Coordinates of C-alpha atoms in Angstrom, one line a residue:
X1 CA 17.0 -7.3 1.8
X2 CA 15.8 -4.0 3.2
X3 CA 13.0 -4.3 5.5
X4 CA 10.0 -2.2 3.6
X5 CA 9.5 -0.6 7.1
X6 CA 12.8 1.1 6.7
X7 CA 12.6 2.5 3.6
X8 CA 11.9 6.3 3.4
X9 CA 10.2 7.8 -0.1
X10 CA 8.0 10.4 -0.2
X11 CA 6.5 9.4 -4.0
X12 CA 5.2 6.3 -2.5
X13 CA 2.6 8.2 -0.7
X14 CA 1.7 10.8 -3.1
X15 CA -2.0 9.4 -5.2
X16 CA -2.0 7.9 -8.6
X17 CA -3.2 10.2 -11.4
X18 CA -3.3 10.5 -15.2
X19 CA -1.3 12.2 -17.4
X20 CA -2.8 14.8 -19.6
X21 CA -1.7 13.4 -23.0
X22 CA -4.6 11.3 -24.7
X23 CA -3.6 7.6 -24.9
X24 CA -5.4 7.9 -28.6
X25 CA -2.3 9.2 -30.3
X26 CA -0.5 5.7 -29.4
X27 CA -2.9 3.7 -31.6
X28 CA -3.2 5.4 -34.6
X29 CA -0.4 7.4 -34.3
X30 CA 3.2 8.5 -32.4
X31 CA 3.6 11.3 -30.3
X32 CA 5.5 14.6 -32.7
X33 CA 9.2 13.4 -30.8
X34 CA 8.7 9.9 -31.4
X35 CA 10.9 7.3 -33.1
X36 CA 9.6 5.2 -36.0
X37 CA 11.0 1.5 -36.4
X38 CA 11.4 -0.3 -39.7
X39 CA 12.2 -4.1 -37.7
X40 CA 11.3 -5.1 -34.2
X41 CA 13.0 -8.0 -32.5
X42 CA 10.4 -9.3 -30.3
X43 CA 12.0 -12.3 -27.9
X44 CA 9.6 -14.6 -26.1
X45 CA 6.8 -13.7 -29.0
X46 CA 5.1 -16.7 -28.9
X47 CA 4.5 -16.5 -25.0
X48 CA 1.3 -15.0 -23.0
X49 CA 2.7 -11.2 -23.3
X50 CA 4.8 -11.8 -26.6
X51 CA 2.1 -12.6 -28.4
X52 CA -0.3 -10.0 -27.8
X53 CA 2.9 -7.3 -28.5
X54 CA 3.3 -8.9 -32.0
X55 CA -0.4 -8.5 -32.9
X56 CA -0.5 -4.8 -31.4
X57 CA 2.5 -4.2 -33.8
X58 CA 1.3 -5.3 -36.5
X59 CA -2.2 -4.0 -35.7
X60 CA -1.0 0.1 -35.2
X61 CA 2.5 0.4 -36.9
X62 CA 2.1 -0.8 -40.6
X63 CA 5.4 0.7 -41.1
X64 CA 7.2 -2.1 -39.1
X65 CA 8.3 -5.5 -39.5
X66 CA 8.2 -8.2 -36.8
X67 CA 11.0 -11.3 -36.3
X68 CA 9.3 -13.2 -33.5
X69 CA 12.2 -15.4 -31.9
X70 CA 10.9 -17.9 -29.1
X71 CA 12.6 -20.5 -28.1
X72 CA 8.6 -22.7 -27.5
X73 CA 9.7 -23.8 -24.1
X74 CA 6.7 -24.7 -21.7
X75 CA 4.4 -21.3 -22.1
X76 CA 5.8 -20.3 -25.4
X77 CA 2.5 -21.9 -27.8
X78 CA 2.6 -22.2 -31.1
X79 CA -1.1 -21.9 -31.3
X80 CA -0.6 -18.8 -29.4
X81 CA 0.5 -16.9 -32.8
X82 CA -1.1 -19.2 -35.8
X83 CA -3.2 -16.6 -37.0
X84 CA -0.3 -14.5 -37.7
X85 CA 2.1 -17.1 -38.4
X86 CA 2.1 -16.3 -42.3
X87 CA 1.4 -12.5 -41.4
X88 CA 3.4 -10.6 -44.5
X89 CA 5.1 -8.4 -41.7
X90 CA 6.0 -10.9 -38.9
X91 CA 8.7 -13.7 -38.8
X92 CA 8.6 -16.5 -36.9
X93 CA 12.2 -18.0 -35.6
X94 CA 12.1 -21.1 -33.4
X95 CA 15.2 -20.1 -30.9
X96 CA 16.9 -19.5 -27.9
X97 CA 18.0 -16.2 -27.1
X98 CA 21.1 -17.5 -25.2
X99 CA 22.1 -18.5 -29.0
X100 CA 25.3 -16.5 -29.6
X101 CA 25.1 -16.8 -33.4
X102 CA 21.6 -16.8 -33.9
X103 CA 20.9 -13.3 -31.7
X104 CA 23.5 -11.8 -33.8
X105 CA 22.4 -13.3 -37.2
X106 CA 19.2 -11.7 -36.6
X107 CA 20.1 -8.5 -35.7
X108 CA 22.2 -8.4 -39.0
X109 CA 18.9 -8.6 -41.1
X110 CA 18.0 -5.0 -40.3
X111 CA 16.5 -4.6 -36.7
X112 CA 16.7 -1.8 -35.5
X113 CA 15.2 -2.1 -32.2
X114 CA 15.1 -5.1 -29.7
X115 CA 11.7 -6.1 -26.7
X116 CA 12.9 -8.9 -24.8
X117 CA 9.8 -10.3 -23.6
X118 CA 11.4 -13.3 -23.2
X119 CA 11.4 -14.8 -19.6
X120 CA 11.0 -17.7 -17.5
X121 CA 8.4 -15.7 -15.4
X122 CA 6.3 -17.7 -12.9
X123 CA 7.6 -17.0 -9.1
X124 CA 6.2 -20.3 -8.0
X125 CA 8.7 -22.2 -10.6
X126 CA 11.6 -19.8 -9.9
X127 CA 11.6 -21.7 -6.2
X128 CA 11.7 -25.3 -7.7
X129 CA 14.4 -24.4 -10.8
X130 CA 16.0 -21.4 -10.2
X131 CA 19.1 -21.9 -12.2
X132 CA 16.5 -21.8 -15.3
X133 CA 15.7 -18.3 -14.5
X134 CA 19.2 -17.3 -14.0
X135 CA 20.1 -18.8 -17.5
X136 CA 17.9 -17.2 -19.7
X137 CA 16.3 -14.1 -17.4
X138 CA 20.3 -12.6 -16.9
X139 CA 22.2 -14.9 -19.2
X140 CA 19.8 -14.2 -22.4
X141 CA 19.6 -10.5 -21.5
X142 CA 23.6 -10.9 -21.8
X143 CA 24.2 -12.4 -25.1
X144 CA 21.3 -10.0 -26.3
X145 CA 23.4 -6.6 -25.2
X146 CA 26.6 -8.5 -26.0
X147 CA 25.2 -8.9 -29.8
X148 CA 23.6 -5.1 -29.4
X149 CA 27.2 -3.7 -28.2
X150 CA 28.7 -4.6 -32.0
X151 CA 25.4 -3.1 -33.5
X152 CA 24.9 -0.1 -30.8
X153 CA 22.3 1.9 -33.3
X154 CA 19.7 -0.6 -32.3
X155 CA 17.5 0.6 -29.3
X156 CA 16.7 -2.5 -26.5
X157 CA 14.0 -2.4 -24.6
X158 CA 14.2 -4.9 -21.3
X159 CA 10.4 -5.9 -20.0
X160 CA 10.3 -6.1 -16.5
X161 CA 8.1 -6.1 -13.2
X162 CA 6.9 -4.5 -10.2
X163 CA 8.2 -7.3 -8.6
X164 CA 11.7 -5.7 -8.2
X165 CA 10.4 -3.0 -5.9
X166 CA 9.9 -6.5 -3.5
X167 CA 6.8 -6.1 -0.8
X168 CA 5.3 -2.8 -0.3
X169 CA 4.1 -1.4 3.1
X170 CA 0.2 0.0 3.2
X171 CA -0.9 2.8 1.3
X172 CA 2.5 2.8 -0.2
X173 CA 3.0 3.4 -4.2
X174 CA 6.5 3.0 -5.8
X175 CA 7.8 5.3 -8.4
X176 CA 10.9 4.5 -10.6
X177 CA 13.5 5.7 -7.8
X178 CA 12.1 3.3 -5.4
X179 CA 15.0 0.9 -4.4
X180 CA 15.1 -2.5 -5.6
X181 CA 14.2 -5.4 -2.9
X182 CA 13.2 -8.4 -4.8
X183 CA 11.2 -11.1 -2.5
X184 CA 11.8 -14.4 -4.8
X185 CA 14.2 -15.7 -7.3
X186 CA 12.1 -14.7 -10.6
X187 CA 12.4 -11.0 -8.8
X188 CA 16.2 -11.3 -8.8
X189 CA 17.0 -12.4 -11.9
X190 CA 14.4 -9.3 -13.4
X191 CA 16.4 -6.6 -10.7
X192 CA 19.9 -8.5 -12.2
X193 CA 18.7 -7.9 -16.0
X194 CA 17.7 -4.5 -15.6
X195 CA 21.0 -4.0 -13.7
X196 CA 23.3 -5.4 -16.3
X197 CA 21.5 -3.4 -19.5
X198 CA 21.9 -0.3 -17.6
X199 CA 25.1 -1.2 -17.1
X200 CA 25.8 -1.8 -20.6
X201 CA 24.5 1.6 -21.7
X202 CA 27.0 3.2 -19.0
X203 CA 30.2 0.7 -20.2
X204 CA 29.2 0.6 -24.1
X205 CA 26.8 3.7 -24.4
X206 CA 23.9 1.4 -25.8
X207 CA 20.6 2.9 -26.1
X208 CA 18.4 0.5 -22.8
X209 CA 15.3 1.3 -21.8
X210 CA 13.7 -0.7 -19.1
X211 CA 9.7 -1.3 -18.5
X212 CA 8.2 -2.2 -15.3
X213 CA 5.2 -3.7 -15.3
X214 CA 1.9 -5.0 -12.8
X215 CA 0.2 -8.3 -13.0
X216 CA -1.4 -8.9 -17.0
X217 CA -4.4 -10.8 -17.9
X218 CA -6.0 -11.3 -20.9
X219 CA -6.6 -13.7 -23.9
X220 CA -3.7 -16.4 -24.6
X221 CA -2.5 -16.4 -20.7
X222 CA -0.8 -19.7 -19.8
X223 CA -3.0 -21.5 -17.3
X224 CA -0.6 -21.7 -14.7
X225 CA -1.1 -18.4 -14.1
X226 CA -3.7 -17.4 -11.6
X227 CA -6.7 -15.5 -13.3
X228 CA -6.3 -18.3 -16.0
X229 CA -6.0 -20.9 -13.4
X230 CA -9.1 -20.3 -11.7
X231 CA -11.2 -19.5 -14.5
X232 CA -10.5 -22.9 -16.2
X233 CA -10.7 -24.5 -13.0
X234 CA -14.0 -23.6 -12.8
X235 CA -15.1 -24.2 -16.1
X236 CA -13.9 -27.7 -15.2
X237 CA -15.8 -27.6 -12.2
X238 CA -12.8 -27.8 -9.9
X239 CA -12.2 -25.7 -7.0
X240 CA -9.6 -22.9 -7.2
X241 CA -6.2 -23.0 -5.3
X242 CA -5.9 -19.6 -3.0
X243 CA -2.8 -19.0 -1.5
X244 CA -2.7 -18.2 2.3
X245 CA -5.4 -15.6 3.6
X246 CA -6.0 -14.5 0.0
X247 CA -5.4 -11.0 1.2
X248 CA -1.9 -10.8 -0.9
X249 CA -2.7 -7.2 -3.0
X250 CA -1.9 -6.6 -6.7
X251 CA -2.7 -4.6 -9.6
X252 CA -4.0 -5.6 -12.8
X253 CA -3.6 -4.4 -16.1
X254 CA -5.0 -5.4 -19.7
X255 CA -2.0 -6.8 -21.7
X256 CA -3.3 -5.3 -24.3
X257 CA -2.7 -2.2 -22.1
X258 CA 0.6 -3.0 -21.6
X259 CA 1.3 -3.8 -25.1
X260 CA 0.6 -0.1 -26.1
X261 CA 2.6 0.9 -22.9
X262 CA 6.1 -0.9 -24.5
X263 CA 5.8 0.7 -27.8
X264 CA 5.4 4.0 -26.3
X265 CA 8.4 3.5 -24.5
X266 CA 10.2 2.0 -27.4
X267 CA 9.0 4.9 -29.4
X268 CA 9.4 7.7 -26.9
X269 CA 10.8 6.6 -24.0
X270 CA 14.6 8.3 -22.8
X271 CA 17.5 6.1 -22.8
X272 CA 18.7 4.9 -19.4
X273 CA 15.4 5.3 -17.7
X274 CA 13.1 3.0 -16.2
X275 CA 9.0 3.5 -16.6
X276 CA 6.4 2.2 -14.3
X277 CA 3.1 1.0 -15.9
X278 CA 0.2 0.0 -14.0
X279 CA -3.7 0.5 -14.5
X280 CA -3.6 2.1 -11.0
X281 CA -6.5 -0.7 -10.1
X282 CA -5.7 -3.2 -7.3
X283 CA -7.6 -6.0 -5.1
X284 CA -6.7 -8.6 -2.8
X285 CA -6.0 -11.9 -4.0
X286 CA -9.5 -12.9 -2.4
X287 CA -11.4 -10.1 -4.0
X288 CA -10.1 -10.9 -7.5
X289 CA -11.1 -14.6 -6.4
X290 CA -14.8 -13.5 -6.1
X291 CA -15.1 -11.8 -8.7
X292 CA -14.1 -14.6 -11.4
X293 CA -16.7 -16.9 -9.1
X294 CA -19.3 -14.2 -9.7
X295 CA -18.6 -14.1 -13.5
X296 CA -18.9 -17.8 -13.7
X297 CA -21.8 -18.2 -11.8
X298 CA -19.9 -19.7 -8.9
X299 CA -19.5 -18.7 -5.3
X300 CA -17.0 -19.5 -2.3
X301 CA -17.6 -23.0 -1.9
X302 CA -15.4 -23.4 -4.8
X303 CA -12.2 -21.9 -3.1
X304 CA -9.7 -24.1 -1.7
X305 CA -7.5 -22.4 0.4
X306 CA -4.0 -23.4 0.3
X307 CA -0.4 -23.4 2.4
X308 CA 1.0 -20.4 1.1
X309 CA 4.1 -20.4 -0.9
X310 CA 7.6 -19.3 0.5
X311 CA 8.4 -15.5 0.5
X312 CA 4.8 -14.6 -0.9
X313 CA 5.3 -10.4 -1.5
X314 CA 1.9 -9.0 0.5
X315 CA 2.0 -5.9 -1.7
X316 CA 2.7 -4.3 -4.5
X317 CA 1.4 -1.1 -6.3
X318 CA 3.3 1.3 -8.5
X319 CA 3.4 5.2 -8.9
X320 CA 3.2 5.5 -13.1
X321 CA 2.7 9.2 -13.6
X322 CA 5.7 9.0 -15.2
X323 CA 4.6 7.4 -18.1
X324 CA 1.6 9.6 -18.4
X325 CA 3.2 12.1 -18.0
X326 CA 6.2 12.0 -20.3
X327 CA 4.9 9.7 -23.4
X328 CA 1.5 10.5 -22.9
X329 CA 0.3 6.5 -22.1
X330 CA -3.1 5.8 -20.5
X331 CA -4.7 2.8 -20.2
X332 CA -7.7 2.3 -21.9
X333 CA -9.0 -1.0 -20.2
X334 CA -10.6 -1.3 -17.0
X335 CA -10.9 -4.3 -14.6
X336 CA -14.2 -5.0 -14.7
X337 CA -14.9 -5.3 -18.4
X338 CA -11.3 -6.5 -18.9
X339 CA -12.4 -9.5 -16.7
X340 CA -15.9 -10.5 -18.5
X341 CA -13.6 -10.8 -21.4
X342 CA -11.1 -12.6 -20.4
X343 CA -13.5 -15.3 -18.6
X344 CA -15.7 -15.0 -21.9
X345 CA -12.6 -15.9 -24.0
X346 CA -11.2 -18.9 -22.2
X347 CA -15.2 -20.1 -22.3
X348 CA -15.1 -19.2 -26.3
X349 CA -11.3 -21.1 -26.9
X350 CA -11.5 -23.9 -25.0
X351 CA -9.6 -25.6 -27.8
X352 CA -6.7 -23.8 -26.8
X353 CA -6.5 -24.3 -23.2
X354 CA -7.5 -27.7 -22.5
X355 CA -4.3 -29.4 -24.4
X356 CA -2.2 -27.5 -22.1
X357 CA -3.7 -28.3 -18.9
X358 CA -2.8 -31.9 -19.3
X359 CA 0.6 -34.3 -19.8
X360 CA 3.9 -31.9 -18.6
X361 CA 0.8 -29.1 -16.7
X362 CA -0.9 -32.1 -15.0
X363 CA 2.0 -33.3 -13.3
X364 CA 3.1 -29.3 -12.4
X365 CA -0.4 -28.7 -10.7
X366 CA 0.2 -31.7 -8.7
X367 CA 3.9 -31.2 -7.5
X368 CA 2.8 -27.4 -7.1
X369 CA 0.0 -28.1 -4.9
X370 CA -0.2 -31.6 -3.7
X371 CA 1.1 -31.0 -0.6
X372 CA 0.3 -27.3 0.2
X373 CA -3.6 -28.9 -0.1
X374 CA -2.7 -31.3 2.5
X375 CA -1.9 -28.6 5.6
X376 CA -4.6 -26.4 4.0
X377 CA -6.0 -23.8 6.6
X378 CA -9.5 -23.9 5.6

């Protein structure tokens, strides 16, 4: 891995702006260039991101169909989608995308365009069971193009994350040309995908486009997650994990946000390029903390602070003027309400929630963090 001090880019240190397009034209409408999709293949559509990208579809393109393929491994809930399970435009298929036949069989029934949302996606996993990442984050993405390269008129879109670009130094931003570095196995197997669909376009001339995204939150996030993890925590009345200093930095986006983002690029986004997207809003690890303990009417007696985990990226932020200023995306969320409604939504669907934070989860939380609370620096 390069050492971030080495790296030289002038974009990282140029501020984050909007574009000048209106972000309107993307919800109840497409931008004059844009492409217009009759079926979508959304993988991983019953998981945190997934689902939220089905609803948006079927929420702002009537035109468009929906099969929903998820394979309802750990995060992937049924409840997650059972209000639009019998939806007259979306399809539910329980399946793996590593399924030679299946992928295939599917494409055959008239998609036209591919978003693999489908990942195993949580870094701290990725360090206990990394040959499940390796299997489905670059071996799906495989069988996916391979089934594409026999049906090259349909577009692929590969979701992906910031967490390529690896740790940033401060007061750094990373635009698309920024050299991958990833920091932790998830990382990899996200830089390998992207690397093999690119590759594919070059070798086969399918139509990839790649997305890049910053931390999500929102309604229907698995609670292993940490935004979900500390606010249900709470509600419990338990104490929240907090990794090291807490001074780790991220953005945060609305998935919603990010939902709008991938169909703009699935609409309107070139071929062979990569697009950041990012709210352009980040915190420390420690700041986000106290502002879920002030939503909830808690304060910092309520953190535990926690051995941090191996490899633990300090920073990231991403340059997305790109975005703005090619398809016209903005995001229309902001942290502050996006955050009251997120806690006010795991305090209104508690029924969703609880079942998962017990059986397979319980016995996660405590291999996770058993030991890390034992050599705790408090």
């Amino acid at each position: 891995m390069r050492p971030a001090g080495s790296r030289s880019h002038t974009a990282g240190s140029r501020s984050h702006t909007a574009g000048s397009r209106s972000h309107t034209a993307l919800e109840t409408g497409s931008p004059a260039d844009a492409r217009s999709f009759r079926c979508v293949l959304v993988t991983g559509g019953a998981g945190f991101i997934g689902c939220n990208l089905v609803r948006w579809i079927l929420e702002h393109r009537p035109q468009t169909l929906v099969i929903n393929l998820d394979a309802l491994t750990y995060a992937g809930n049924p409840a997650n989608i059972a209000d639009i399970r019998d939806h007259e435009r979306h399809r539910f298929v329980h399946g793996d995308i590593c399924d030679e036949k299946l992928v295939g069989s599917l494409l055959d029934e008239g998609v036209d365009a591919v978003i693999n949302a489908a990942a195993h996606s949580h870094v701290d996993r990725s360090l206990m069971r990394g040959d499940e990442f390796v299997a489905t984050n670059v071996g799906g993405v495989q069988v996916i193009l391979d089934a594409i390269k026999a049906r090259p008129q349909i577009r692929f879109v590969q979701v992906s994350t910031d967490e390529i670009y690896g740790s940033l130094p401060p007061d750094e931003r990373c635009d698309e040309n920024w050299p991958p570095a990833p920091g932790n196995p998830y990382a990899a197997t996200k830089a390998a995908a992207e690397l093999l669909a690119l590759s594919y376009r070059n070798s086969f001339g399918l139509d990839v486009v790649i997305s890049r995204c910053c931390n999500n939150f929102g309604p229907y996030h698995y609670p292993e997650k940490m935004i979900p993890l500390f606010i249900t925590n709470l509600l419990d009345g338990l104490r929240v994990p907090l990794y090291g200093d807490g001074l780790n930095y991220r953005e945060w986006i609305h998935v919603e946000d990010h939902c709008s983002a991938l169909v703009a690029i699935l609409e309107s986004g070139r071929s062979g390029e990569a697009y950041n997207i990012s709210s352009g809003t980040g915190l420390t690890n420690l700041e986000l903390t106290r502002r879920i303990l002030d939503l909830l009417g808690k304060d910092d007696s309520s953190v535990e602070y926690v051995k941090d985990r191996p490899g633990h990226d300090r920073r990231y932020a991403l340059d997305s003027r790109k975005i703005a200023a090619e398809l016209g995306w903005q995001p229309r969320h902001n942290l502050k309400d996006g955050l009251r409604a997120t806690c006010e939504w795991f305090q209104a669907n508690e029924q969703w929630w609880r079942p998962i934070k017990s059986g397979a989860y319980r016995k996660y939380y405590q291999q996770q963090y058993a030991e890390r609370l034992k050599s705790a620096a408090i």
